[in-house]
């Protein structure tokens, strides 16, 4: 040897380098691929995605129900306005009656337009949460089954 007691010809250094390399491999193998912080962040992102989906489902459901009520009211007030128009034409009612119903019709039409906008918003939220391509297209087609005639 070389007098160091480790073997000859500088083999001690080579042996040390090889030994420490093996210990690095052992340390790296024990380090998790994701840190606890990264796992927590991913859980939080998943929670936020699920929360967004739940919010969109709630908004769509509520808006569809709201729209149905507004649509029924609108049909009623259109009929009342037409009746008032006929009553004014034959001189049995004042124009104020017809104007009152016209105001209601206009207000309900505005609410119907708001409902349309909310339906589109909820649908776009769903589609935006999907992977692009086929999954998004399928979700969009599914939602459109419930929103035909609204948008």
XYZ file of N, CA and C in Angstrom:
453
model
N 0.734 -1.159 0.000
C 0.000 0.000 0.000
C 0.797 1.259 0.000
N 0.127 2.306 0.320
C 0.699 3.657 0.302
C 1.010 4.136 1.698
N 0.838 3.275 2.685
C 1.195 3.640 4.040
C 0.050 4.271 4.799
N -1.091 4.402 4.206
C -2.225 5.021 4.892
C -3.108 3.983 5.546
N -2.926 2.746 5.132
C -3.735 1.689 5.699
C -5.045 1.513 4.958
N -5.203 2.234 3.875
C -6.449 2.153 3.114
C -6.277 1.361 1.813
N -5.199 0.844 1.552
C -4.946 0.191 0.274
C -3.939 1.016 -0.463
N -3.440 0.553 -1.565
C -2.359 1.263 -2.233
C -2.838 2.131 -3.359
N -1.883 2.996 -3.797
C -2.019 3.793 -5.000
C -3.178 4.750 -5.026
N -3.498 5.366 -3.910
C -4.578 6.356 -3.902
C -5.940 5.710 -3.972
N -5.989 4.422 -3.811
C -7.259 3.713 -3.860
C -8.184 4.133 -2.745
N -7.590 4.693 -1.686
C -8.418 5.130 -0.565
C -9.358 6.243 -0.975
N -8.859 7.163 -1.755
C -9.722 8.265 -2.206
C -10.818 7.752 -3.131
N -10.446 6.857 -4.018
C -11.440 6.302 -4.931
C -12.491 5.544 -4.129
N -12.059 4.833 -3.135
C -12.990 4.089 -2.300
C -13.905 5.030 -1.542
N -13.373 6.137 -1.063
C -14.183 7.099 -0.322
C -15.207 7.742 -1.236
N -14.761 8.075 -2.450
C -15.682 8.704 -3.394
C -16.812 7.738 -3.743
N -16.448 6.485 -3.947
C -17.477 5.511 -4.290
C -18.411 5.309 -3.105
N -17.891 5.296 -1.933
C -18.709 5.097 -0.741
C -19.644 6.261 -0.508
N -19.165 7.491 -0.674
C -20.032 8.634 -0.444
C -21.088 8.751 -1.530
N -20.759 8.335 -2.743
C -21.747 8.326 -3.818
C -22.887 7.379 -3.476
N -22.552 6.266 -2.905
C -23.580 5.290 -2.536
C -24.475 5.857 -1.437
N -23.857 6.605 -0.511
C -24.690 7.180 0.541
C -25.595 8.279 -0.013
N -25.148 9.023 -1.038
C -26.022 10.023 -1.662
C -27.217 9.355 -2.317
N -26.965 8.233 -2.977
C -28.060 7.519 -3.619
C -29.081 7.101 -2.566
N -28.600 6.655 -1.435
C -29.494 6.245 -0.350
C -30.314 7.406 0.167
N -29.699 8.573 0.308
C -30.405 9.754 0.796
C -31.444 10.207 -0.228
N -31.056 10.266 -1.484
C -31.968 10.705 -2.537
C -33.142 9.735 -2.651
N -32.877 8.461 -2.505
C -33.948 7.471 -2.612
C -34.962 7.639 -1.497
N -34.559 8.163 -0.360
C -35.481 8.333 0.762
C -36.231 9.654 0.716
N -35.811 10.608 -0.094
C -36.502 11.897 -0.193
C -37.769 11.682 -1.020
N -38.916 12.084 -0.492
C -40.152 11.900 -1.256
C -40.116 12.744 -2.533
N -40.805 12.280 -3.571
C -40.829 13.006 -4.832
C -41.523 14.361 -4.671
N -42.517 14.423 -3.807
C -43.204 15.677 -3.513
C -43.027 15.989 -2.045
N -42.784 17.231 -1.766
C -42.667 17.618 -0.367
C -44.070 17.738 0.226
N -44.140 17.792 1.521
C -45.432 17.935 2.197
C -46.115 19.236 1.766
N -45.314 20.263 1.551
C -45.867 21.547 1.113
C -46.489 21.415 -0.280
N -45.797 20.721 -1.191
C -46.342 20.538 -2.536
C -47.614 19.706 -2.499
N -47.648 18.686 -1.662
C -48.842 17.853 -1.528
C -49.995 18.687 -0.984
N -49.720 19.530 0.018
C -50.755 20.407 0.567
C -51.271 21.382 -0.486
N -50.364 21.918 -1.294
C -50.778 22.841 -2.351
C -51.679 22.128 -3.367
N -51.294 20.910 -3.740
C -52.099 20.152 -4.697
C -53.476 19.827 -4.113
N -53.525 19.474 -2.847
C -54.817 19.223 -2.194
C -55.671 20.486 -2.192
N -55.043 21.617 -1.908
C -55.759 22.891 -1.898
C -56.278 23.227 -3.292
N -55.463 22.999 -4.335
C -55.914 23.256 -5.712
C -57.092 22.345 -6.063
N -57.005 21.084 -5.683
C -58.088 20.142 -5.953
C -59.355 20.567 -5.208
N -59.190 20.995 -3.966
C -60.332 21.486 -3.193
C -60.967 22.683 -3.887
N -60.154 23.610 -4.374
C -60.667 24.795 -5.060
C -61.378 24.416 -6.353
N -60.832 23.426 -7.092
C -61.496 22.963 -8.322
C -62.863 22.372 -7.995
N -62.903 21.524 -6.969
C -64.175 20.899 -6.594
C -65.173 21.952 -6.105
N -64.665 22.938 -5.386
C -65.516 24.017 -4.888
C -66.084 24.822 -6.064
N -65.254 25.062 -7.076
C -65.710 25.793 -8.262
C -66.784 24.995 -9.008
N -66.589 23.687 -9.119
C -67.588 22.846 -9.781
C -68.896 22.873 -8.987
N -68.800 22.723 -7.678
C -70.003 22.753 -6.838
C -70.714 24.097 -6.972
N -69.964 25.176 -6.994
C -70.554 26.502 -7.159
C -71.245 26.647 -8.506
N -70.617 26.115 -9.550
C -71.215 26.194 -10.883
C -72.481 25.348 -10.958
N -72.468 24.169 -10.329
C -73.663 23.321 -10.304
C -74.792 24.053 -9.583
N -74.481 24.623 -8.432
C -75.491 25.370 -7.674
C -76.024 26.554 -8.451
N -75.130 27.296 -9.078
C -75.547 28.477 -9.839
C -76.419 28.078 -11.024
N -76.029 27.019 -11.725
C -76.815 26.573 -12.874
C -78.194 26.084 -12.435
N -78.234 25.285 -11.385
C -79.503 24.762 -10.888
C -80.424 25.888 -10.438
N -79.878 26.817 -9.669
C -80.680 27.941 -9.186
C -81.166 28.808 -10.343
N -80.289 29.050 -11.300
C -80.657 29.899 -12.428
C -81.731 29.247 -13.291
N -81.631 27.932 -13.496
C -82.657 27.247 -14.282
C -84.014 27.307 -13.579
N -84.003 27.140 -12.264
C -85.255 27.232 -11.501
C -85.809 28.661 -11.553
N -84.930 29.639 -11.366
C -85.325 31.050 -11.433
C -85.919 31.382 -12.789
N -85.254 30.897 -13.821
C -85.701 31.162 -15.178
C -87.096 30.594 -15.422
N -87.360 29.404 -14.904
C -88.672 28.794 -15.076
C -89.757 29.647 -14.419
N -89.492 30.150 -13.230
C -90.455 30.998 -12.518
C -90.670 32.300 -13.281
N -89.573 32.930 -13.694
C -89.675 34.199 -14.421
C -90.415 33.997 -15.735
N -90.158 32.887 -16.385
C -90.825 32.604 -17.654
C -92.339 32.459 -17.471
N -92.742 31.778 -16.407
C -94.188 31.640 -16.132
C -94.811 33.002 -15.815
N -94.100 33.790 -14.987
C -94.618 35.127 -14.665
C -94.718 35.981 -15.921
N -93.726 35.865 -16.786
C -93.714 36.652 -18.013
C -94.909 36.289 -18.894
N -95.209 35.001 -19.000
C -96.383 34.572 -19.780
C -97.660 35.173 -19.203
N -97.757 35.144 -17.881
C -98.940 35.706 -17.219
C -99.067 37.207 -17.489
N -97.979 37.946 -17.293
C -98.049 39.397 -17.463
C -98.228 39.799 -18.919
N -97.727 39.002 -19.853
C -97.989 39.290 -21.269
C -99.482 39.149 -21.562
N -100.081 38.102 -21.000
C -101.529 37.908 -21.195
C -102.312 39.054 -20.553
N -101.902 39.457 -19.346
C -102.575 40.568 -18.665
C -102.409 41.876 -19.441
N -101.233 42.082 -20.013
C -100.983 43.299 -20.786
C -101.841 43.303 -22.046
N -101.965 42.135 -22.681
C -102.799 42.053 -23.885
C -104.265 42.326 -23.536
N -104.689 41.769 -22.420
C -106.066 42.007 -21.961
C -106.273 43.502 -21.668
N -105.305 44.109 -21.002
C -105.404 45.544 -20.696
C -105.430 46.362 -21.988
N -104.646 45.938 -22.976
C -104.620 46.633 -24.265
C -106.010 46.604 -24.905
N -106.646 45.457 -24.840
C -108.002 45.335 -25.405
C -109.010 46.165 -24.601
N -108.838 46.175 -23.280
C -109.746 46.962 -22.430
C -109.594 48.457 -22.704
N -108.352 48.886 -22.923
C -108.118 50.303 -23.248
C -108.717 50.614 -24.612
N -108.587 49.706 -25.551
C -109.093 49.932 -26.913
C -110.614 50.122 -26.939
N -111.321 49.392 -26.083
C -112.788 49.556 -26.081
C -113.250 50.606 -25.071
N -112.309 51.210 -24.349
C -112.627 52.311 -23.460
C -113.087 51.923 -22.075
N -112.824 50.692 -21.633
C -113.244 50.260 -20.302
C -112.152 50.502 -19.260
N -110.921 50.695 -19.692
C -109.812 50.892 -18.753
C -108.944 52.051 -19.220
N -108.221 52.612 -18.253
C -107.291 53.704 -18.575
C -105.977 53.107 -19.078
N -105.218 53.915 -19.764
C -103.931 53.450 -20.306
C -102.944 53.101 -19.201
N -103.142 53.665 -18.023
C -102.253 53.377 -16.899
C -102.209 51.897 -16.552
N -103.343 51.214 -16.732
C -103.398 49.779 -16.464
C -102.462 49.027 -17.418
N -102.543 49.389 -18.691
C -101.696 48.737 -19.683
C -100.222 49.059 -19.445
N -99.945 50.296 -19.105
C -98.562 50.719 -18.847
C -97.977 49.946 -17.665
N -98.785 49.743 -16.631
C -98.325 48.992 -15.459
C -97.884 47.583 -15.872
N -98.699 46.933 -16.713
C -98.348 45.584 -17.153
C -97.140 45.591 -18.087
N -97.039 46.626 -18.915
C -95.870 46.744 -19.796
C -94.578 46.873 -18.984
N -94.637 47.630 -17.889
C -93.465 47.768 -17.013
C -93.068 46.413 -16.429
N -94.068 45.652 -15.981
C -93.797 44.323 -15.428
C -93.173 43.404 -16.475
N -93.722 43.458 -17.687
C -93.190 42.629 -18.779
C -91.736 42.996 -19.055
N -91.459 44.273 -19.120
C -90.082 44.722 -19.385
C -89.134 44.279 -18.273
N -89.576 44.399 -17.024
C -88.737 43.996 -15.892
C -88.478 42.491 -15.931
N -89.503 41.716 -16.218
C -89.346 40.255 -16.271
C -88.474 39.825 -17.451
N -88.582 40.530 -18.575
C -87.706 40.228 -19.708
C -86.250 40.504 -19.351
N -86.018 41.549 -18.585
C -84.663 41.838 -18.106
C -84.142 40.727 -17.207
N -85.002 40.226 -16.319
C -84.600 39.121 -15.434
C -84.346 37.841 -16.223
N -85.117 37.651 -17.279
C -84.904 36.492 -18.141
C -83.548 36.583 -18.842
N -83.180 37.767 -19.276
C -81.865 37.970 -19.897
C -80.740 37.747 -18.890
N -80.951 38.180 -17.652
C -79.954 37.930 -16.598
C -79.781 36.427 -16.371
N -80.889 35.705 -16.389
C -80.832 34.251 -16.214
C -80.061 33.611 -17.364
N -80.279 34.079 -18.574
C -79.521 33.555 -19.729
C -78.031 33.768 -19.526
N -77.672 34.952 -19.085
C -76.256 35.262 -18.869
C -75.655 34.360 -17.786
N -76.410 34.110 -16.727
C -75.914 33.241 -15.654
C -75.755 31.799 -16.129
N -76.654 31.353 -16.987
C -76.542 29.997 -17.541
C -75.274 29.881 -18.373
N -75.028 30.869 -19.213
C -73.811 30.860 -20.032
C -72.578 30.880 -19.136
N -72.602 31.713 -18.111
C -71.467 31.800 -17.184
C -71.195 30.456 -16.509
N -72.245 29.806 -16.025
C -72.072 28.507 -15.367
C -71.559 27.468 -16.356
N -72.103 27.471 -17.560
C -71.649 26.516 -18.578
C -70.184 26.737 -18.917
N -69.799 27.985 -19.066
C -68.399 28.296 -19.381
C -67.470 27.923 -18.223
N -67.953 28.055 -16.999
C -67.166 27.638 -15.840
C -66.912 26.146 -15.894
N -67.957 25.368 -16.179
C -67.792 23.917 -16.297
C -66.787 23.567 -17.375
N -66.976 24.144 -18.544
C -66.103 23.837 -19.676
C -64.667 24.258 -19.356
N -64.508 25.384 -18.691
C -63.171 25.865 -18.332
C -62.456 24.976 -17.338
N -63.206 24.238 -16.532
C -62.591 23.343 -15.552
C -62.216 21.993 -16.158
N -62.638 21.758 -17.390
C -62.347 20.482 -18.052
C -61.040 20.565 -18.827
N -60.501 19.386 -19.097
C -59.361 19.313 -20.010
C -59.881 19.687 -21.396
N -59.039 20.330 -22.190
C -59.466 20.752 -23.521
C -59.736 19.539 -24.391
N -60.577 19.732 -25.378
C -60.860 18.664 -26.325
C -62.124 17.919 -25.964
N -62.061 16.606 -26.075
C -63.243 15.747 -25.921
C -63.932 15.914 -24.561
N -63.203 15.910 -23.419
C -63.921 16.063 -22.138
C -64.727 17.362 -22.069
N -64.148 18.452 -22.489
C -64.847 19.740 -22.445
C -66.047 19.727 -23.388
N -65.876 19.146 -24.561
C -66.971 19.079 -25.525
C -68.128 18.243 -24.987
N -67.811 17.148 -24.319
C -68.854 16.280 -23.762
C -69.622 16.990 -22.646
N -68.896 17.669 -21.779
C -69.551 18.406 -20.689
C -70.432 19.505 -21.263
N -69.927 20.215 -22.248
C -70.694 21.281 -22.875
C -71.975 20.729 -23.504
N -71.868 19.618 -24.228
C -73.043 19.011 -24.860
C -74.047 18.546 -23.810
N -73.544 17.997 -22.709
C -74.430 17.528 -21.641
C -75.211 18.691 -21.031
N -74.522 19.774 -20.740
C -75.182 20.934 -20.127
C -76.181 21.559 -21.093
N -75.831 21.582 -22.361
C -76.734 22.166 -23.361
C -78.056 21.402 -23.460
N -78.064 20.131 -23.042
C -79.327 19.381 -23.028
C -80.339 20.060 -22.098
N -79.833 20.634 -21.009
C -80.712 21.255 -20.014
C -80.972 22.726 -20.305
N -80.175 23.307 -21.182
C -80.284 24.746 -21.401
C -80.773 25.087 -22.820
N -81.299 24.107 -23.532
C -81.813 24.375 -24.883
C -82.905 25.443 -24.816
N -82.845 26.371 -25.743
C -83.854 27.419 -25.804
C -83.597 28.566 -24.832
N -82.577 28.434 -24.000
C -82.289 29.492 -23.030
C -81.240 30.437 -23.586
N -80.200 29.870 -24.163
C -79.087 30.700 -24.654
C -79.376 31.251 -26.015
